[in-house]
Amino acid sequence: MKESNIQKKKRARSILRILGHTHPNAKIALCYSNAWELLVAVILSAQCTDKKVNEVTAKLFKKYKTLNDYARAKKREFERDIYQTGFYRAKAKNIIRTARLVKEKFGGRVPKAMNEILTLPGIARKSANVILGNAYGVVEGIAVDTHVFRLSGRLGLTERADPKKIEKDLMKLFPKKDWFRSTYTIIDHGRAICTARDPRCDLCPLAKLCPSAFKFPRFKFIAKK
């Protein structure tokens, strides 16, 4: 029997409540000291782990201390500085161009509005949600990263494959006051339990609420004992 919208919304809120208890200190893992550094870290995090980004930015933020330093950066040198994050040519180009645009068009401040921040090179809606929420407390949606993408499907909260459509589905299920924290509780759960390759359904506090629970080899093996 297909789940009604009311039932799905009730289940989604139960999921969020449980994750809130399981991961009470969930927050962004990237290290930064201001909105601009957060923007740089977010661009670098594409197809790269937060741990590696933090290793790279620990040196990067000491070398490039102001927005002007980034705007004046030499592309080849900057590429070497961020090489370990992967896709370094595109990332270097976007960061330098964005620094110049923020300086010239936005008076040296990372914009606070969604429509404005989306005009910056290398910033799509997921990144915009992360930056706006963490830097300014401006919450206009839910950041759909790889963990949120994976878990929202496994948990049966959406049948979509497009991040923008997934975000819209989740925004309908979760109260707006929970949009910001939902991202990080789901991410922490994705890292700790519901991993991409080896989900631990046997340890998952959401098992009774998850239509995908008990489908993975590890759980089946344990259940037979």
XYZ file of C-alpha atoms in Angstrom:
225
model
C 0.000 0.000 0.000
C 1.400 3.342 -1.056
C 2.309 5.771 1.704
C 0.152 8.895 1.806
C 1.677 12.360 1.927
C 0.502 12.753 5.529
C 2.081 9.436 6.521
C 5.332 10.305 4.741
C 5.483 13.701 6.430
C 4.889 12.108 9.836
C 7.595 9.507 9.192
C 10.016 12.158 7.928
C 9.605 14.192 11.079
C 10.117 11.103 13.222
C 13.330 10.424 11.292
C 14.535 13.949 11.883
C 13.684 13.764 15.582
C 15.642 10.526 16.020
C 18.633 11.878 14.092
C 18.562 14.986 16.280
C 18.988 12.796 19.358
C 21.568 10.549 17.705
C 23.669 13.408 16.315
C 22.965 16.376 18.629
C 26.185 18.176 17.699
C 25.908 17.804 13.936
C 27.415 20.756 12.080
C 29.490 21.644 9.068
C 32.888 19.926 9.058
C 34.744 22.559 7.021
C 37.050 24.947 8.883
C 36.825 28.686 8.190
C 36.839 32.030 9.994
C 34.665 34.200 7.748
C 32.164 34.049 4.901
C 34.805 34.319 2.192
C 36.898 31.469 3.600
C 33.761 29.353 3.847
C 32.989 30.050 0.194
C 36.516 29.006 -0.798
C 36.297 25.838 1.290
C 32.914 24.946 -0.191
C 34.204 25.302 -3.761
C 37.212 23.146 -2.888
C 34.976 20.481 -1.323
C 33.459 19.464 -4.654
C 34.469 15.830 -5.271
C 36.796 16.021 -2.262
C 36.523 15.029 1.392
C 36.095 17.714 4.037
C 39.136 16.298 5.833
C 41.377 16.872 2.814
C 39.911 20.342 2.218
C 40.695 21.304 5.818
C 44.271 20.106 5.366
C 44.658 22.248 2.250
C 42.934 25.360 3.619
C 45.018 25.275 6.805
C 47.928 26.401 4.615
C 45.899 28.271 2.017
C 44.252 30.645 4.507
C 47.644 31.571 5.940
C 49.048 32.361 2.508
C 45.988 34.211 1.158
C 44.666 36.314 4.012
C 42.370 38.789 2.267
C 39.912 38.845 -0.609
C 42.418 40.967 -2.547
C 45.034 38.235 -2.173
C 42.725 35.836 -4.003
C 41.731 38.407 -6.626
C 45.418 39.026 -7.412
C 46.465 35.377 -7.221
C 48.404 33.842 -10.102
C 46.392 30.969 -11.498
C 49.263 28.500 -11.957
C 50.538 29.092 -8.430
C 47.057 28.875 -6.976
C 46.478 25.600 -8.807
C 49.528 24.167 -7.066
C 48.251 25.410 -3.720
C 44.951 23.525 -4.079
C 46.160 20.608 -6.205
C 45.331 17.972 -3.566
C 41.596 18.752 -3.676
C 41.249 17.546 -7.260
C 39.778 19.365 -10.263
C 42.230 22.079 -9.266
C 42.243 23.944 -12.594
C 38.489 24.574 -12.594
C 38.468 25.322 -8.871
C 41.335 27.804 -9.136
C 39.644 29.558 -12.026
C 36.330 29.797 -10.180
C 37.817 31.011 -6.905
C 39.915 33.735 -8.517
C 37.039 34.890 -10.740
C 34.667 34.848 -7.778
C 37.081 36.901 -5.667
C 37.207 39.559 -8.368
C 33.426 39.530 -8.784
C 32.780 39.799 -5.036
C 35.209 42.717 -4.898
C 33.865 44.572 -7.931
C 30.129 43.828 -7.798
C 29.390 43.172 -4.128
C 31.714 45.595 -2.365
C 34.026 42.932 -1.045
C 31.331 40.980 0.848
C 29.959 37.563 -0.030
C 26.299 38.251 -0.914
C 23.570 37.227 1.519
C 20.793 36.656 -1.024
C 20.278 33.383 -2.901
C 19.749 35.045 -6.292
C 22.976 37.011 -5.899
C 25.241 34.268 -4.581
C 24.150 31.973 -7.406
C 25.754 34.383 -9.890
C 29.203 33.530 -8.519
C 31.343 31.041 -10.490
C 31.433 27.594 -8.906
C 28.405 28.184 -6.689
C 25.286 26.098 -7.311
C 22.239 25.812 -5.065
C 23.709 23.210 -2.693
C 26.802 25.321 -2.099
C 24.680 28.452 -1.753
C 22.564 26.815 0.955
C 25.691 25.803 2.872
C 27.267 29.261 2.670
C 24.151 31.283 3.420
C 23.096 29.083 6.323
C 26.472 28.848 8.030
C 27.828 32.323 7.319
C 24.676 34.401 7.737
C 21.965 32.215 9.235
C 19.959 32.683 6.041
C 18.014 29.492 5.357
C 16.216 29.235 2.026
C 16.423 25.513 1.485
C 18.185 22.237 2.266
C 21.682 21.481 0.999
C 21.560 18.214 -0.952
C 25.082 16.806 -0.904
C 26.020 13.194 -1.710
C 24.925 11.935 1.736
C 21.562 13.730 1.674
C 21.069 12.538 -1.909
C 21.742 8.912 -0.953
C 19.826 8.798 2.322
C 16.727 10.643 1.120
C 16.308 7.910 -1.478
C 17.044 5.001 0.842
C 14.674 6.402 3.451
C 11.921 6.695 0.871
C 11.590 10.449 1.293
C 11.875 11.048 -2.443
C 11.965 9.134 -5.709
C 13.768 11.924 -7.539
C 17.267 11.767 -8.973
C 17.770 15.503 -9.462
C 19.207 17.362 -6.407
C 16.980 20.396 -6.956
C 13.860 18.231 -7.028
C 15.061 16.252 -4.012
C 15.488 19.515 -2.139
C 11.913 20.544 -2.961
C 10.573 17.193 -1.740
C 12.478 17.466 1.546
C 11.380 21.062 2.063
C 7.771 19.873 1.889
C 8.394 17.119 4.444
C 10.447 19.013 7.044
C 9.345 22.174 8.897
C 11.299 25.232 7.750
C 12.777 25.673 11.231
C 14.476 22.276 10.758
C 15.797 22.750 7.237
C 19.267 23.862 8.300
C 19.942 21.184 10.912
C 18.405 18.440 8.774
C 21.312 18.693 6.355
C 23.961 18.034 8.988
C 22.147 15.360 10.976
C 21.579 13.424 7.739
C 25.204 13.931 6.692
C 26.493 12.678 10.058
C 24.217 9.642 9.836
C 25.449 8.976 6.314
C 29.039 9.061 7.472
C 28.556 7.029 10.641
C 25.915 4.415 9.783
C 24.254 4.617 6.370
C 27.430 4.691 4.323
C 27.500 4.322 0.563
C 29.269 0.957 0.403
C 28.542 -0.663 3.744
C 25.346 0.585 5.440
C 24.950 -0.725 9.007
C 21.230 -1.430 9.087
C 21.890 -3.665 12.110
C 22.968 -0.591 14.093
C 20.631 1.978 12.559
C 18.180 3.793 14.867
C 16.019 4.478 11.800
C 15.629 0.830 10.783
C 11.927 0.640 11.708
C 11.207 3.767 9.686
C 13.325 2.910 6.664
C 11.918 0.987 3.677
C 15.453 0.022 2.652
C 16.405 -1.498 6.013
C 17.404 -5.170 6.133
C 18.126 -5.231 2.384
C 21.891 -5.074 2.682
C 24.189 -8.140 2.905
C 25.732 -7.292 6.279
C 22.369 -7.271 8.037
C 21.155 -10.450 6.344
C 24.313 -12.272 7.435
C 23.971 -11.157 11.040
C 20.230 -11.881 11.098
C 20.827 -15.544 10.126
C 23.023 -16.225 13.142
